[in-house]
Amino acid sequence: MSKPLKIGLAGLGTVGASVVRLLDTHATSLSARCGRPLQLVAVTARSRKDRGIKLDGVRWVDDPVKLATDPEIDVFVELMGGEGDPAKAAVEAALKAGKAVVTANKAMLARHGVAQAKAAEASNVQLAFEAAVAGGIPIVKTLRESLVGNEFSRVYGILNGTCNYILTRMELEGLSFGDCLKDAQRLGYAEADPTFDIEGHDTAQKLAILASLAFGVAVDPEAVYVEGISSIAPEDLRAADELGYRVKLLGVAVKTEQGIEQRVHPTMVPKTSAIAQVMGVTNAVAIDVDAAKEIILVGPGAGGMATASSVISDLADIARGTHVPPFGLPSSQLKPSAKLPMQHHEGGYYIRLLAVDKPGTAAAIAHHLAEEDISLESIVQRRPGSHGGDDPKSASASVPVILVTYATNEDAVRRALAAVVAAGVVAGTPQLIRIEKA
Amino acid sequence: MSKPLKIGLAGLGTVGASVVRLLDTHATSLSARCGRPLQLVAVTARSRKDRGIKLDGVRWVDDPVKLATDPEIDVFVELMGGEGDPAKAAVEAALKAGKAVVTANKAMLARHGVAQAKAAEASNVQLAFEAAVAGGIPIVKTLRESLVGNEFSRVYGILNGTCNYILTRMELEGLSFGDCLKDAQRLGYAEADPTFDIEGHDTAQKLAILASLAFGVAVDPEAVYVEGISSIAPEDLRAADELGYRVKLLGVAVKTEQGIEQRVHPTMVPKTSAIAQVMGVTNAVAIDVDAAKEIILVGPGAGGMATASSVISDLADIARGTHVPPFGLPSSQLKPSAKLPMQHHEGGYYIRLLAVDKPGTAAAIAHHLAEEDISLESIVQRRPGSHGGDDPKSASASVPVILVTYATNEDAVRRALAAVVAAGVVAGTPQLIRIEKA
């Protein structure tokens, strides 16, 4: 089999340009390993500016949708991004025209993945997206193929390098969230408008894809509970450290009696766990299954070359004729995703309160927690001023108190805290961070 | 496509029995994910004793070679083990008869893998062995498929749970190698004859397979330099800890100017590195590549169910018609493996000496190292008796000295130590542990 796999590529940003480079520099090895050359025949991009990449002999096509259905190409690589058109229109046109599709577009897949998988199945072509989640980490193939003989109980991970970079610097340097965000923006780790990353939406889209692959549910970002990291204060990271934890923004998909719980939120994980060791922009995914127990993958979650490595992996699969349903199961067999109410979430909780410094405060807090059957693993209370990071104004009249609960449910914790607040024994809003066993 | 994939299974030990169980309990999901049922039709094993597994309707065949060529089966699963017959004869008969083969047999593959890959290619069938290296960790697929767009510079890992268990307990509890080995045997983590594991041969076979997948060299355990962990003393682990390292038995395959260096030996790795965090029987593989940078996979390296998970993954690939050359490249394109002489190895070294406690000793040691252009990163010398773990007899006349060198080459270190020994300024044989950047 030496007929080349002919590739049409839409989008020449960092990832697209890196794909062009890898196809060129690794051509001989790829051809040997795939049994046929991987040949870039046509590209499209927003502008024809010089990107320092070799495009000799590669046709320029102005319209992505036209490229997607170009009679010469076998596979359409979509690296434009954005959940809507032109990416969506082009991918759907390619699938309809019987072209295989490779995409890194998590936003589009999270929103339209099931319909697009259906379209791919109808045309009997591949829709592949290793690059859509966790950059260079081969998590899609691992869930979809390597662990196919397992029942999944949980998949969780650090899926957003921006957030992990910010939390790492906050922890190591004692800086505020705002200062770290500014630095991340200056260094190019965060966007000018960072909301999508820091509020957890990027993680939620990736998690929805992982949950679909692991649990056979339809990919649906609306089924994910989302909470970002902007409320995390340096004193939370300090307290976590003292209690033997680290704070990470995790995406967690877990099988419960009610269904598949999908959630993204700042999470305390034991400092000794593998996931807690993952610092900076690095990503990691941990997988709990029945047969292979616990598998953890760590690697670069972004970057042009790392993401391009995953695109090439998909292209190689297509070149060799590998054929797997996009989400592991035929799309008709994916179960509907439902958002589980977080009130039912069960686990331990970290609570940071500013307790009013007057007689009866401790008793009131203890009383309201006991009323909800919440047991405490740790209580840390410091004298005002004994902790450098706290607000000196409030420190005079109130005392920071850290509570760590044993496993309970979110409803109980929320009710107990509401009662504590109503009793007037705390200043401001209590901070609540979920604890995850890892 | 609903024609079942018909499986003949040879070997009903821990892994074989677990494969039978997974095929039964996960039948519905596997059938949905593979597009056809995975059906066990015939088995063979050394005895017909009751193993607590369901074999209703499964034919018993007495001879593995006969099972391998059984007209009813599509794929032959070899889980008997042993590098020679009957495993080898059965696998080769199956391949010749046009049956796909799945095996967990690292010893056979390390010795006969290239010839067997050639046979598989001649019959145009798959030879798959995810289970042969690192149990449940999907390292074979990751190297062969996921990272196909990368050039590899290094692959290294903890590939033997027995050794990592022993080193972990030695470190955490300050126990001797002998005591930990006895405990590992009692707990079933080490064989009655532990030589194969503790002297590094098991790791070498697995490393040879990983090196072939990563670097396109013919799998050949003879090309691997091998050194085990039996010489490691508690004082080495203590010194490592103080210097910021941990000692692990690593298999390392690294691209050098001379070729692919393959080596297995106790290795000091920085305590903060991901590989250093891997404790107990867990395995891990780290991969350094050009595009995806560094990817690390962590998981169970042994155990019936974990290894069976990898066997099922191979069966699912075969059921879906996935077709990849066994070692990534067509066997005719694998380059010959050559054993690189360790004298050329470059890196840092940890040296532990018992220096004779007399004037001129330090000067003599420093002189001989300087003669070989070896620079020292650290020197630790303790007064006799200040370190609990040393032999009280020798402590009276000699002083433990720990040296850590900057990068140098092994030849220079060996020559310098020989000169130091010849000068009569040390007692006994110096301990030497290579340091690996991780």
GROMACS .gro file of C-alpha atoms in nm, chain A residues 22 25-26 29-30 32-34 130 136-138 141-152 212-216 272 277 290-300 305-310 312-313 316-317 320-325 327-330 333, chain B residues 22 25-26 29-30 32-34 130 136-138 141-152 212-216 272 277 290-300 305-310 312-313 316-317 320-325 327-330 333:
model
  126
   22LEU     CA    1   0.618   1.767   1.140
   25THR     CA    2   1.062   1.685   0.887
   26HIS     CA    3   0.927   1.339   0.982
   29SER     CA    4   0.964   0.790   0.926
   30LEU     CA    5   0.588   0.853   0.896
   32ALA     CA    6   0.761   0.386   0.684
   33ARG     CA    7   0.546   0.359   0.996
   34CYS     CA    8   0.215   0.416   0.816
  130GLU     CA    9  -0.664   1.324   2.002
  136GLY     CA   10   0.027   1.600   2.347
  137ILE     CA   11  -0.103   1.347   2.602
  138PRO     CA   12  -0.256   1.044   2.425
  141LYS     CA   13  -0.664   0.676   2.243
  142THR     CA   14  -0.598   0.547   2.594
  143LEU     CA   15  -0.963   0.579   2.697
  144ARG     CA   16  -1.110   0.470   2.365
  145GLU     CA   17  -0.876   0.182   2.279
  146SER     CA   18  -0.625   0.087   2.547
  147LEU     CA   19  -0.871   0.061   2.835
  148VAL     CA   20  -1.160  -0.084   2.634
  149GLY     CA   21  -1.164  -0.394   2.857
  150ASN     CA   22  -1.234  -0.191   3.169
  151GLU     CA   23  -1.530  -0.047   3.348
  152PHE     CA   24  -1.452   0.311   3.448
  212SER     CA   25  -1.812   1.053   2.687
  213LEU     CA   26  -1.516   0.830   2.599
  214ALA     CA   27  -1.498   0.672   2.944
  215PHE     CA   28  -1.864   0.634   3.036
  216GLY     CA   29  -2.043   0.613   2.704
  272THR     CA   30   0.152   1.295   4.810
  277GLN     CA   31   0.291   1.669   4.181
  290ASP     CA   32  -1.173  -0.208   3.746
  291ALA     CA   33  -0.904  -0.412   3.570
  292ALA     CA   34  -0.606  -0.181   3.512
  293LYS     CA   35  -0.670  -0.009   3.850
  294GLU     CA   36  -0.518   0.339   3.825
  295ILE     CA   37  -0.341   0.475   3.520
  296ILE     CA   38  -0.196   0.827   3.512
  297LEU     CA   39  -0.077   1.015   3.207
  298VAL     CA   40   0.128   1.332   3.239
  299GLY     CA   41   0.251   1.563   2.966
  300PRO     CA   42   0.222   1.895   2.786
  305MET     CA   43   0.433   2.099   1.854
  306ALA     CA   44   0.280   1.889   2.134
  307THR     CA   45  -0.070   1.936   1.997
  308ALA     CA   46   0.054   1.870   1.643
  309SER     CA   47   0.199   1.539   1.767
  310SER     CA   48  -0.156   1.432   1.851
  312ILE     CA   49  -0.021   1.339   1.340
  313SER     CA   50  -0.115   1.038   1.552
  316ALA     CA   51  -0.133   0.795   1.101
  317ASP     CA   52  -0.431   0.595   1.228
  320ARG     CA   53  -0.332   0.273   0.828
  321GLY     CA   54  -0.708   0.228   0.804
  322THR     CA   55  -0.777   0.213   1.177
  323HIS     CA   56  -1.148   0.247   1.235
  324VAL     CA   57  -1.296   0.313   1.579
  325PRO     CA   58  -1.621   0.493   1.665
  327PHE     CA   59  -1.644   0.832   2.109
  328GLY     CA   60  -1.561   0.463   2.149
  329LEU     CA   61  -1.923   0.350   2.121
  330PRO     CA   62  -2.141   0.393   1.812
  333GLN     CA   63  -2.553   0.384   2.180
  460LEU     CA   64  -1.304  -0.988   3.157
  463THR     CA   65  -1.813  -0.975   3.255
  464HIS     CA   66  -1.746  -0.704   2.993
  467SER     CA   67  -1.954  -0.339   2.633
  468LEU     CA   68  -1.674  -0.504   2.433
  470ALA     CA   69  -2.057  -0.262   2.137
  471ARG     CA   70  -1.715  -0.098   2.132
  472CYS     CA   71  -1.561  -0.345   1.886
  568GLU     CA   72   0.060  -0.459   2.495
  574GLY     CA   73  -0.174  -0.247   3.249
  575ILE     CA   74   0.009   0.064   3.125
  576PRO     CA   75  -0.065   0.125   2.754
  579LYS     CA   76   0.033   0.159   2.184
  580THR     CA   77   0.161   0.496   2.303
  581LEU     CA   78   0.505   0.443   2.151
  582ARG     CA   79   0.384   0.267   1.836
  583GLU     CA   80   0.080   0.478   1.752
  584SER     CA   81   0.029   0.787   1.967
  585LEU     CA   82   0.382   0.926   1.935
  586VAL     CA   83   0.437   0.822   1.573
  587GLY     CA   84   0.492   1.185   1.473
  588ASN     CA   85   0.788   1.226   1.707
  589GLU     CA   86   1.157   1.161   1.706
  590PHE     CA   87   1.255   0.991   2.030
  650SER     CA   88   1.264  -0.129   1.942
  651LEU     CA   89   0.928   0.052   1.936
  652ALA     CA   90   1.082   0.393   2.004
  653PHE     CA   91   1.400   0.384   1.801
  654GLY     CA   92   1.328   0.134   1.525
  710THR     CA   93   1.144   1.600   4.270
  715GLN     CA   94   0.758   0.963   4.306
  728ASP     CA   95   1.086   1.627   2.000
  729ALA     CA   96   0.724   1.731   1.948
  730ALA     CA   97   0.527   1.608   2.251
  731LYS     CA   98   0.825   1.689   2.480
  732GLU     CA   99   0.790   1.465   2.786
  733ILE     CA  100   0.509   1.216   2.841
  734ILE     CA  101   0.491   1.000   3.152
  735LEU     CA  102   0.267   0.700   3.206
  736VAL     CA  103   0.218   0.550   3.551
  737GLY     CA  104   0.023   0.241   3.647
  738PRO     CA  105   0.023  -0.119   3.762
  743MET     CA  106  -0.644  -0.813   3.590
  744ALA     CA  107  -0.416  -0.523   3.492
  745THR     CA  108  -0.224  -0.739   3.246
  746ALA     CA  109  -0.549  -0.888   3.116
  747SER     CA  110  -0.671  -0.533   3.047
  748SER     CA  111  -0.383  -0.497   2.800
  750ILE     CA  112  -0.819  -0.725   2.586
  751SER     CA  113  -0.700  -0.398   2.432
  754ALA     CA  114  -1.024  -0.524   2.054
  755ASP     CA  115  -0.778  -0.378   1.803
  758ARG     CA  116  -1.181  -0.381   1.470
  759GLY     CA  117  -0.925  -0.466   1.202
  760THR     CA  118  -0.652  -0.232   1.324
  761HIS     CA  119  -0.329  -0.317   1.149
  762VAL     CA  120   0.007  -0.181   1.260
  763PRO     CA  121   0.351  -0.341   1.222
  765PHE     CA  122   0.728  -0.301   1.632
  766GLY     CA  123   0.591   0.010   1.461
  767LEU     CA  124   0.816  -0.024   1.157
  768PRO     CA  125   0.803  -0.312   0.910
  771GLN     CA  126   1.332  -0.178   0.827
   0.00000   0.00000   0.00000
